Amino acid sequence: HGILWGLIYCERLESTGAACVFVVRRDQDIYMETLRKLFNESHGIFVGLQRCEEERAARARNAQLVQVSKNYRSVIRACMEDMHQAASKSPFVLSVLFVSILSAMELIWNLCEILFVEAAPAGPLLLRLLDWVQLHICDVDNMVREVLSSENPSKHKLFWNVVDIFVLQGRMDEARHLLSKEAIANPTSMKMYKILDDLMKKMPLGNTQTLTEMELKWQHWHEECQRYLQDGTFASNSHMESICKILLGDENAILEKKELMTTWYHFLVTRLLYSHPTVKPMELRFYAQSSMDMFLGEESSPEPLDTILMAAFEFELHQVIKECSVALSNWWFVAHLTDLLDHCKLLQSHNLYFGSNMREFLLLEYASGLFSHHSLWQLGVDYFDHCPEYGRVYLELHIERIPLNTEQKALKVLRICEQRQMHEQVRSICKIMAMKALRNNRLGSALSWSIRAKDAAFATLISDRFLKDYCERGCFSDLDLIDNLGPSMLLSDRLTFLGKYREFHRLYGEKRFSEAARLLLMLMTAHIAPCSFWMTLLTDALPLLEQKEVIFSAEQTYELMRCLEDLTAGKLDRQKFQDDDVETMKVEMLRLALARNLARVIVKEGTLEGS
Amino acid sequence: MFGIVFNGNGFVWQSYPIFHLGFTRILHIIVSVMYRPPVCHNRNAFLSAFPNNVVSCRHEGPVWQVAWAHPMYGNILASCSYDRKVIIWKEENGTWEKTYEYTGHDSSVNSVCWAPHDYGLILACGSSDGAISLLSYTGDGQWEVKKISNAHTIGCNAVSWAPAVVPGSLIEQPSGQKPNYIKRFASGGCDNLVKIWKEEDGQWKEEQKLEAHSDWVRDVAWAPSIGLPTSTIASCSQDGRVFIWTCDDASGNSWSPKLLHKFNDVVWHVSWSITANILAVSGGDNKVTLWKESVDGLWACISDVNKGQGGVSAVTEGQQNEQ
């Protein structure tokens, strides 16, 4: 059936004329919701596994890892459920496909858990495999329900099918229960039934004994079954006879029930159950290959799923991972499975050229894919964190490319970069946000971003804009920000000036005139203010000069006059300056005000106190 | 359809591939396989920006290529055209305006490429007059021009900058100081050559000549680097071949080519993914294919049909409209 994943559709955007653009992206529909949950939850399990303290005792560690594996599987099953629900609401032919893909993934993972993570030894191995088969071959459940719920189960046409299924899956108690109904309905076969029932009851199963004990018991039981069959005990009832043959592990008899088993791995497990119940893990490969050959026969060839399972039975880990990568064409499954197997220390012993790096390779691929999603990229960060070799540099490259649509998102990204000391990226992101804010005329935001980026040049640019705005409108925007600059004021000269200038205004507003005056003067004499702004500052000094009270001292007034002369002398284009009436008028006013102030202050300073 | 999609009015559509979740079987990627540098605004905003805005100046001929500058410089786009002009556009308050126009070439300008943002705002332009110009922004709307004349005989078709990463920096821990970058870029021309240029003392010198193609080189792409000591360049040509050039030593002296694939038609563009894992190739056979290097050093096609098979001679069309 070919395991596909990923639904892609093509959107065609027509423009004027012949040209058109194809935009290809994954189908954003209900499946995304379900898948997102899968990614989120598996992410949680992944991170938990990386961070959890390793148990020292081998057994405890094994149990820990098996639990993790079970968690992953339950997440897959939950996703299957949700997908099922979603599909029932809006029927879509591919929903069936998705559910079958997930089911296949769970099947494979479960087998890997039994063989690799738990590494079940001979004895328990078969029991696990039986559970595995029972769990995954669900077609029977409907049939069973149908038969059991009918009035006269033993007369149902599918009755013997169900009994056979139970036997094939080693569900002895259920088989016996059904058979008892047949015995009641058909008293003539009571004798046969009793014997068969007895045999089934006595079949050795379970892991409470040692292997040798088990083998001995089984041998005896097997011989007993053999005797009854040869005696012709079941000769008159073909159904029961075939059951007895199955109990004896007769391959042909088992193969006759091909349609009930539906898959070669079911056949494999049944075969093992009735002929080699103490099979060792390493022996599985032989039985697996022969089972597949016998079951599929000439007509059909193995499908991708079969190849994967076969590789698992052969304990070819790398083959399993490789086949899964090819068949599934998504990295989620192999990335998480390989990571788990790596924690089980199973990958390092293998002599592959990039041995344990396979884990990192797959995680990098998976996480890279996550980064193209508008919200799942956050999960990707954690995956990169746990890739010791290339994780950091991959993260650096990817995190810069996340679209910063909102300030919130930018802050989120920034926090991630700051936590990991990715200074380059922090600077880059802050610069981008500052530029964006500036383009949208949000000067305050731009300024705070450039401060965060420690970008002096940009801060200067923005301060200039602020000052320009002030000149044009006579007031400041974003006062809060400028008032609370603190030490970051020192980032750039222009920014310092902006901060101090605002302080001047504040002092003036609070009527602390002498302090304001002192600050104003200092701004010019200490050359904090740019020359272009001196005219404005001097104009700001006018109201202070015109106050009833004398504010500027003589010394200060001389300084102001000197500044004014410097300013007017410095104008290169005297012609232009003189033609500008407003400018000329301002200068004249200033000269007058300064002279007047000087006069008053000389008198004041010359006057003795109290006289 | 090749390279950039354009219509006769000289307007340009930028297009770019979108990867989602690594699940993709890219069936039919956008035609222009150019990965955008860091994105800072809504993609959709861009797609609507161009045709709806009346741009006061335009090109008078087909526009061959466009390139985005790093968003930290604002929304800046460079375009080059058959009309011998290179125009740099800037977005201010939602409208696009021309900020600079360069007319120093005598012939069609075929390719523009912005340098890594670490070097400032520098644009390389390759032209059919055989020269390569480097426009550097010096501030206050001023651009300084450096020209490399006769870079390629007959004409230069493509330029691509090397990443601002010191080779081997991943392995040797950096000293913490700002590294001394040596600016380099690659160019491909009608002389069938790929050339590597290096800046030394403010002058641009030809550092390497890479010969392997038998026809005009149509595109070059210098792969992004994660700091491994290997440098990689992809080049594609009129002769249908795509070569991957690798240099293992940091000094950049010995480049060796590996044939990615021989296509049945002209190959117009090659483009690397962010971490240089995947190479996208677009050609005159109306196909876009994705390639990845395998463990044994061979390149295998990973997009849809020819998955996992390297070196297949015919690349068949991917399935469209899979629903």
PDB file of N, CA, C and O in Angstrom, chain B residues 195-252:
ATOM      1  N   LYS B 195      34.621  30.822 -10.896  1.00  0.00           N
ATOM      2  CA  LYS B 195      35.799  31.476 -10.311  1.00  0.00           C
ATOM      3  C   LYS B 195      35.522  31.878  -8.874  1.00  0.00           C
ATOM      4  O   LYS B 195      34.404  32.244  -8.516  1.00  0.00           O
ATOM      5  N   ILE B 196      36.570  31.815  -8.073  1.00  0.00           N
ATOM      6  CA  ILE B 196      36.431  32.242  -6.680  1.00  0.00           C
ATOM      7  C   ILE B 196      37.254  33.502  -6.498  1.00  0.00           C
ATOM      8  O   ILE B 196      38.424  33.550  -6.902  1.00  0.00           O
ATOM      9  N   TRP B 197      36.637  34.508  -5.930  1.00  0.00           N
ATOM     10  CA  TRP B 197      37.285  35.807  -5.749  1.00  0.00           C
ATOM     11  C   TRP B 197      37.505  36.073  -4.270  1.00  0.00           C
ATOM     12  O   TRP B 197      36.658  35.779  -3.441  1.00  0.00           O
ATOM     13  N   LYS B 198      38.643  36.702  -3.999  1.00  0.00           N
ATOM     14  CA  LYS B 198      38.995  36.952  -2.604  1.00  0.00           C
ATOM     15  C   LYS B 198      39.392  38.404  -2.453  1.00  0.00           C
ATOM     16  O   LYS B 198      40.035  38.978  -3.336  1.00  0.00           O
ATOM     17  N   GLU B 199      39.012  38.996  -1.330  1.00  0.00           N
ATOM     18  CA  GLU B 199      39.397  40.385  -1.112  1.00  0.00           C
ATOM     19  C   GLU B 199      40.704  40.444  -0.335  1.00  0.00           C
ATOM     20  O   GLU B 199      40.819  39.873   0.748  1.00  0.00           O
ATOM     21  N   GLU B 200      41.653  41.152  -0.919  1.00  0.00           N
ATOM     22  CA  GLU B 200      42.956  41.280  -0.254  1.00  0.00           C
ATOM     23  C   GLU B 200      43.336  42.746  -0.278  1.00  0.00           C
ATOM     24  O   GLU B 200      43.492  43.327  -1.355  1.00  0.00           O
ATOM     25  N   ASP B 201      43.521  43.319   0.904  1.00  0.00           N
ATOM     26  CA  ASP B 201      43.902  44.734   0.989  1.00  0.00           C
ATOM     27  C   ASP B 201      42.953  45.616   0.206  1.00  0.00           C
ATOM     28  O   ASP B 201      43.389  46.491  -0.556  1.00  0.00           O
ATOM     29  N   GLY B 202      41.683  45.346   0.320  1.00  0.00           N
ATOM     30  CA  GLY B 202      40.716  46.209  -0.339  1.00  0.00           C
ATOM     31  C   GLY B 202      40.555  45.950  -1.819  1.00  0.00           C
ATOM     32  O   GLY B 202      39.715  46.570  -2.476  1.00  0.00           O
ATOM     33  N   GLN B 203      41.357  45.061  -2.361  1.00  0.00           N
ATOM     34  CA  GLN B 203      41.233  44.736  -3.787  1.00  0.00           C
ATOM     35  C   GLN B 203      40.714  43.330  -3.971  1.00  0.00           C
ATOM     36  O   GLN B 203      41.032  42.444  -3.185  1.00  0.00           O
ATOM     37  N   TRP B 204      39.988  43.146  -5.058  1.00  0.00           N
ATOM     38  CA  TRP B 204      39.457  41.813  -5.314  1.00  0.00           C
ATOM     39  C   TRP B 204      40.357  41.073  -6.287  1.00  0.00           C
ATOM     40  O   TRP B 204      40.671  41.566  -7.369  1.00  0.00           O
ATOM     41  N   LYS B 205      40.764  39.860  -5.886  1.00  0.00           N
ATOM     42  CA  LYS B 205      41.656  39.087  -6.756  1.00  0.00           C
ATOM     43  C   LYS B 205      41.021  37.732  -7.042  1.00  0.00           C
ATOM     44  O   LYS B 205      40.309  37.164  -6.213  1.00  0.00           O
ATOM     45  N   GLU B 206      41.375  37.233  -8.230  1.00  0.00           N
ATOM     46  CA  GLU B 206      40.869  35.905  -8.558  1.00  0.00           C
ATOM     47  C   GLU B 206      41.699  34.874  -7.804  1.00  0.00           C
ATOM     48  O   GLU B 206      42.913  34.805  -7.960  1.00  0.00           O
ATOM     49  N   GLU B 207      41.023  34.070  -6.978  1.00  0.00           N
ATOM     50  CA  GLU B 207      41.757  33.115  -6.164  1.00  0.00           C
ATOM     51  C   GLU B 207      41.832  31.732  -6.803  1.00  0.00           C
ATOM     52  O   GLU B 207      42.832  31.046  -6.725  1.00  0.00           O
ATOM     53  N   GLN B 208      40.707  31.333  -7.387  1.00  0.00           N
ATOM     54  CA  GLN B 208      40.664  29.992  -7.954  1.00  0.00           C
ATOM     55  C   GLN B 208      39.878  29.982  -9.251  1.00  0.00           C
ATOM     56  O   GLN B 208      38.955  30.761  -9.446  1.00  0.00           O
ATOM     57  N   LYS B 209      40.240  29.045 -10.110  1.00  0.00           N
ATOM     58  CA  LYS B 209      39.497  28.843 -11.351  1.00  0.00           C
ATOM     59  C   LYS B 209      39.048  27.392 -11.323  1.00  0.00           C
ATOM     60  O   LYS B 209      39.862  26.480 -11.230  1.00  0.00           O
ATOM     61  N   LEU B 210      37.750  27.152 -11.374  1.00  0.00           N
ATOM     62  CA  LEU B 210      37.262  25.771 -11.301  1.00  0.00           C
ATOM     63  C   LEU B 210      36.736  25.358 -12.670  1.00  0.00           C
ATOM     64  O   LEU B 210      35.757  25.914 -13.171  1.00  0.00           O
ATOM     65  N   GLU B 211      37.379  24.366 -13.235  1.00  0.00           N
ATOM     66  CA  GLU B 211      36.992  23.948 -14.584  1.00  0.00           C
ATOM     67  C   GLU B 211      36.379  22.581 -14.554  1.00  0.00           C
ATOM     68  O   GLU B 211      36.985  21.640 -14.056  1.00  0.00           O
ATOM     69  N   ALA B 212      35.193  22.457 -15.070  1.00  0.00           N
ATOM     70  CA  ALA B 212      34.616  21.121 -15.225  1.00  0.00           C
ATOM     71  C   ALA B 212      33.453  21.131 -16.197  1.00  0.00           C
ATOM     72  O   ALA B 212      33.108  20.104 -16.782  1.00  0.00           O
ATOM     73  N   HIS B 213      32.869  22.315 -16.348  1.00  0.00           N
ATOM     74  CA  HIS B 213      31.696  22.369 -17.229  1.00  0.00           C
ATOM     75  C   HIS B 213      32.119  22.512 -18.693  1.00  0.00           C
ATOM     76  O   HIS B 213      33.180  23.054 -18.994  1.00  0.00           O
ATOM     77  N   SER B 214      31.241  22.062 -19.571  1.00  0.00           N
ATOM     78  CA  SER B 214      31.561  22.152 -20.991  1.00  0.00           C
ATOM     79  C   SER B 214      30.681  23.167 -21.692  1.00  0.00           C
ATOM     80  O   SER B 214      30.688  23.266 -22.906  1.00  0.00           O
ATOM     81  N   ASP B 215      29.929  23.904 -20.940  1.00  0.00           N
ATOM     82  CA  ASP B 215      29.089  24.932 -21.536  1.00  0.00           C
ATOM     83  C   ASP B 215      28.892  26.033 -20.479  1.00  0.00           C
ATOM     84  O   ASP B 215      29.393  25.923 -19.358  1.00  0.00           O
ATOM     85  N   TRP B 216      28.146  27.047 -20.819  1.00  0.00           N
ATOM     86  CA  TRP B 216      27.981  28.187 -19.921  1.00  0.00           C
ATOM     87  C   TRP B 216      27.525  27.764 -18.529  1.00  0.00           C
ATOM     88  O   TRP B 216      26.605  26.959 -18.397  1.00  0.00           O
ATOM     89  N   VAL B 217      28.150  28.346 -17.550  1.00  0.00           N
ATOM     90  CA  VAL B 217      27.722  28.102 -16.171  1.00  0.00           C
ATOM     91  C   VAL B 217      26.556  29.047 -15.889  1.00  0.00           C
ATOM     92  O   VAL B 217      26.684  30.246 -16.063  1.00  0.00           O
ATOM     93  N   ARG B 218      25.420  28.469 -15.486  1.00  0.00           N
ATOM     94  CA  ARG B 218      24.229  29.296 -15.319  1.00  0.00           C
ATOM     95  C   ARG B 218      24.041  29.779 -13.890  1.00  0.00           C
ATOM     96  O   ARG B 218      23.487  30.843 -13.659  1.00  0.00           O
ATOM     97  N   ASP B 219      24.433  28.984 -12.923  1.00  0.00           N
ATOM     98  CA  ASP B 219      24.234  29.394 -11.535  1.00  0.00           C
ATOM     99  C   ASP B 219      25.313  28.783 -10.643  1.00  0.00           C
ATOM    100  O   ASP B 219      25.811  27.686 -10.923  1.00  0.00           O
ATOM    101  N   VAL B 220      25.689  29.538  -9.640  1.00  0.00           N
ATOM    102  CA  VAL B 220      26.579  29.001  -8.602  1.00  0.00           C
ATOM    103  C   VAL B 220      25.930  29.269  -7.257  1.00  0.00           C
ATOM    104  O   VAL B 220      25.247  30.284  -7.092  1.00  0.00           O
ATOM    105  N   ALA B 221      26.140  28.375  -6.323  1.00  0.00           N
ATOM    106  CA  ALA B 221      25.591  28.593  -4.989  1.00  0.00           C
ATOM    107  C   ALA B 221      26.603  28.098  -3.961  1.00  0.00           C
ATOM    108  O   ALA B 221      26.953  26.925  -3.948  1.00  0.00           O
ATOM    109  N   TRP B 222      27.059  29.012  -3.130  1.00  0.00           N
ATOM    110  CA  TRP B 222      28.018  28.641  -2.083  1.00  0.00           C
ATOM    111  C   TRP B 222      27.209  28.170  -0.874  1.00  0.00           C
ATOM    112  O   TRP B 222      26.355  28.887  -0.379  1.00  0.00           O
ATOM    113  N   ALA B 223      27.491  26.949  -0.434  1.00  0.00           N
ATOM    114  CA  ALA B 223      26.658  26.372   0.618  1.00  0.00           C
ATOM    115  C   ALA B 223      26.871  27.063   1.956  1.00  0.00           C
ATOM    116  O   ALA B 223      27.988  27.432   2.298  1.00  0.00           O
ATOM    117  N   PRO B 224      25.801  27.211   2.753  1.00  0.00           N
ATOM    118  CA  PRO B 224      25.951  27.734   4.113  1.00  0.00           C
ATOM    119  C   PRO B 224      26.851  26.784   4.906  1.00  0.00           C
ATOM    120  O   PRO B 224      26.960  25.609   4.583  1.00  0.00           O
ATOM    121  N   SER B 225      27.465  27.307   5.939  1.00  0.00           N
ATOM    122  CA  SER B 225      28.409  26.485   6.678  1.00  0.00           C
ATOM    123  C   SER B 225      28.009  26.385   8.140  1.00  0.00           C
ATOM    124  O   SER B 225      27.526  27.344   8.727  1.00  0.00           O
ATOM    125  N   ILE B 226      28.222  25.180   8.709  1.00  0.00           N
ATOM    126  CA  ILE B 226      27.974  25.082  10.149  1.00  0.00           C
ATOM    127  C   ILE B 226      29.293  25.093  10.913  1.00  0.00           C
ATOM    128  O   ILE B 226      29.342  24.810  12.090  1.00  0.00           O
ATOM    129  N   GLY B 227      30.377  25.417  10.182  1.00  0.00           N
ATOM    130  CA  GLY B 227      31.664  25.541  10.856  1.00  0.00           C
ATOM    131  C   GLY B 227      32.573  24.352  10.671  1.00  0.00           C
ATOM    132  O   GLY B 227      33.631  24.277  11.273  1.00  0.00           O
ATOM    133  N   LEU B 228      32.154  23.430   9.819  1.00  0.00           N
ATOM    134  CA  LEU B 228      33.056  22.314   9.521  1.00  0.00           C
ATOM    135  C   LEU B 228      34.163  22.819   8.603  1.00  0.00           C
ATOM    136  O   LEU B 228      33.995  23.813   7.916  1.00  0.00           O
ATOM    137  N   PRO B 229      35.282  22.111   8.565  1.00  0.00           N
ATOM    138  CA  PRO B 229      36.383  22.618   7.746  1.00  0.00           C
ATOM    139  C   PRO B 229      36.137  22.568   6.240  1.00  0.00           C
ATOM    140  O   PRO B 229      36.868  23.167   5.483  1.00  0.00           O
ATOM    141  N   THR B 230      35.108  21.882   5.824  1.00  0.00           N
ATOM    142  CA  THR B 230      34.857  21.760   4.383  1.00  0.00           C
ATOM    143  C   THR B 230      34.031  22.915   3.859  1.00  0.00           C
ATOM    144  O   THR B 230      33.049  23.313   4.470  1.00  0.00           O
ATOM    145  N   SER B 231      34.430  23.439   2.699  1.00  0.00           N
ATOM    146  CA  SER B 231      33.615  24.447   2.006  1.00  0.00           C
ATOM    147  C   SER B 231      33.019  23.784   0.782  1.00  0.00           C
ATOM    148  O   SER B 231      33.663  22.960   0.144  1.00  0.00           O
ATOM    149  N   THR B 232      31.802  24.171   0.439  1.00  0.00           N
ATOM    150  CA  THR B 232      31.114  23.514  -0.677  1.00  0.00           C
ATOM    151  C   THR B 232      30.468  24.535  -1.596  1.00  0.00           C
ATOM    152  O   THR B 232      29.888  25.514  -1.130  1.00  0.00           O
ATOM    153  N   ILE B 233      30.592  24.301  -2.886  1.00  0.00           N
ATOM    154  CA  ILE B 233      29.939  25.157  -3.881  1.00  0.00           C
ATOM    155  C   ILE B 233      29.192  24.247  -4.855  1.00  0.00           C
ATOM    156  O   ILE B 233      29.711  23.217  -5.261  1.00  0.00           O
ATOM    157  N   ALA B 234      28.004  24.647  -5.237  1.00  0.00           N
ATOM    158  CA  ALA B 234      27.272  23.917  -6.266  1.00  0.00           C
ATOM    159  C   ALA B 234      27.259  24.773  -7.517  1.00  0.00           C
ATOM    160  O   ALA B 234      27.085  25.992  -7.445  1.00  0.00           O
ATOM    161  N   SER B 235      27.450  24.149  -8.679  1.00  0.00           N
ATOM    162  CA  SER B 235      27.369  24.914  -9.915  1.00  0.00           C
ATOM    163  C   SER B 235      26.563  24.125 -10.926  1.00  0.00           C
ATOM    164  O   SER B 235      26.607  22.892 -10.945  1.00  0.00           O
ATOM    165  N   CYS B 236      25.819  24.852 -11.767  1.00  0.00           N
ATOM    166  CA  CYS B 236      25.029  24.159 -12.783  1.00  0.00           C
ATOM    167  C   CYS B 236      25.216  24.860 -14.108  1.00  0.00           C
ATOM    168  O   CYS B 236      25.539  26.048 -14.164  1.00  0.00           O
ATOM    169  N   SER B 237      24.968  24.137 -15.180  1.00  0.00           N
ATOM    170  CA  SER B 237      25.369  24.678 -16.466  1.00  0.00           C
ATOM    171  C   SER B 237      24.406  24.339 -17.587  1.00  0.00           C
ATOM    172  O   SER B 237      23.514  23.511 -17.467  1.00  0.00           O
ATOM    173  N   GLN B 238      24.683  25.007 -18.717  1.00  0.00           N
ATOM    174  CA  GLN B 238      23.926  24.773 -19.942  1.00  0.00           C
ATOM    175  C   GLN B 238      24.111  23.322 -20.391  1.00  0.00           C
ATOM    176  O   GLN B 238      23.262  22.765 -21.096  1.00  0.00           O
ATOM    177  N   ASP B 239      25.220  22.715 -19.979  1.00  0.00           N
ATOM    178  CA  ASP B 239      25.488  21.355 -20.429  1.00  0.00           C
ATOM    179  C   ASP B 239      24.692  20.315 -19.630  1.00  0.00           C
ATOM    180  O   ASP B 239      24.872  19.117 -19.804  1.00  0.00           O
ATOM    181  N   GLY B 240      23.802  20.763 -18.749  1.00  0.00           N
ATOM    182  CA  GLY B 240      22.933  19.836 -18.041  1.00  0.00           C
ATOM    183  C   GLY B 240      23.561  19.203 -16.811  1.00  0.00           C
ATOM    184  O   GLY B 240      22.952  18.377 -16.144  1.00  0.00           O
ATOM    185  N   ARG B 241      24.793  19.604 -16.527  1.00  0.00           N
ATOM    186  CA  ARG B 241      25.446  18.974 -15.379  1.00  0.00           C
ATOM    187  C   ARG B 241      25.399  19.880 -14.163  1.00  0.00           C
ATOM    188  O   ARG B 241      25.480  21.092 -14.261  1.00  0.00           O
ATOM    189  N   VAL B 242      25.335  19.222 -13.001  1.00  0.00           N
ATOM    190  CA  VAL B 242      25.464  19.941 -11.736  1.00  0.00           C
ATOM    191  C   VAL B 242      26.670  19.350 -11.017  1.00  0.00           C
ATOM    192  O   VAL B 242      26.743  18.139 -10.832  1.00  0.00           O
ATOM    193  N   PHE B 243      27.607  20.218 -10.653  1.00  0.00           N
ATOM    194  CA  PHE B 243      28.778  19.752  -9.920  1.00  0.00           C
ATOM    195  C   PHE B 243      28.755  20.269  -8.494  1.00  0.00           C
ATOM    196  O   PHE B 243      28.323  21.380  -8.236  1.00  0.00           O
ATOM    197  N   ILE B 244      29.264  19.430  -7.603  1.00  0.00           N
ATOM    198  CA  ILE B 244      29.450  19.862  -6.221  1.00  0.00           C
ATOM    199  C   ILE B 244      30.950  19.960  -6.000  1.00  0.00           C
ATOM    200  O   ILE B 244      31.675  18.966  -6.125  1.00  0.00           O
ATOM    201  N   TRP B 245      31.428  21.153  -5.675  1.00  0.00           N
ATOM    202  CA  TRP B 245      32.850  21.378  -5.454  1.00  0.00           C
ATOM    203  C   TRP B 245      33.106  21.424  -3.954  1.00  0.00           C
ATOM    204  O   TRP B 245      32.414  22.141  -3.237  1.00  0.00           O
ATOM    205  N   THR B 246      34.107  20.679  -3.509  1.00  0.00           N
ATOM    206  CA  THR B 246      34.429  20.749  -2.087  1.00  0.00           C
ATOM    207  C   THR B 246      35.897  21.048  -1.881  1.00  0.00           C
ATOM    208  O   THR B 246      36.750  20.628  -2.655  1.00  0.00           O
ATOM    209  N   CYS B 247      36.132  21.797  -0.814  1.00  0.00           N
ATOM    210  CA  CYS B 247      37.499  22.128  -0.462  1.00  0.00           C
ATOM    211  C   CYS B 247      37.661  21.790   1.008  1.00  0.00           C
ATOM    212  O   CYS B 247      36.909  22.271   1.854  1.00  0.00           O
ATOM    213  N   ASP B 248      38.641  20.942   1.313  1.00  0.00           N
ATOM    214  CA  ASP B 248      38.750  20.462   2.685  1.00  0.00           C
ATOM    215  C   ASP B 248      39.653  21.277   3.573  1.00  0.00           C
ATOM    216  O   ASP B 248      39.621  21.126   4.776  1.00  0.00           O
ATOM    217  N   ASP B 249      40.485  22.104   2.972  1.00  0.00           N
ATOM    218  CA  ASP B 249      41.378  22.849   3.863  1.00  0.00           C
ATOM    219  C   ASP B 249      40.955  24.296   3.980  1.00  0.00           C
ATOM    220  O   ASP B 249      40.342  24.853   3.081  1.00  0.00           O
ATOM    221  N   ALA B 250      41.280  24.866   5.086  1.00  0.00           N
ATOM    222  CA  ALA B 250      40.796  26.202   5.399  1.00  0.00           C
ATOM    223  C   ALA B 250      41.372  27.274   4.478  1.00  0.00           C
ATOM    224  O   ALA B 250      40.779  28.314   4.292  1.00  0.00           O
ATOM    225  N   SER B 251      42.518  26.999   3.881  1.00  0.00           N
ATOM    226  CA  SER B 251      43.129  28.038   3.055  1.00  0.00           C
ATOM    227  C   SER B 251      42.455  28.157   1.698  1.00  0.00           C
ATOM    228  O   SER B 251      42.674  29.089   0.964  1.00  0.00           O
ATOM    229  N   GLY B 252      41.630  27.184   1.360  1.00  0.00           N
ATOM    230  CA  GLY B 252      40.861  27.303   0.123  1.00  0.00           C
ATOM    231  C   GLY B 252      41.644  27.022  -1.128  1.00  0.00           C
ATOM    232  O   GLY B 252      41.432  27.651  -2.156  1.00  0.00           O
TER     233      GLY B 252
END
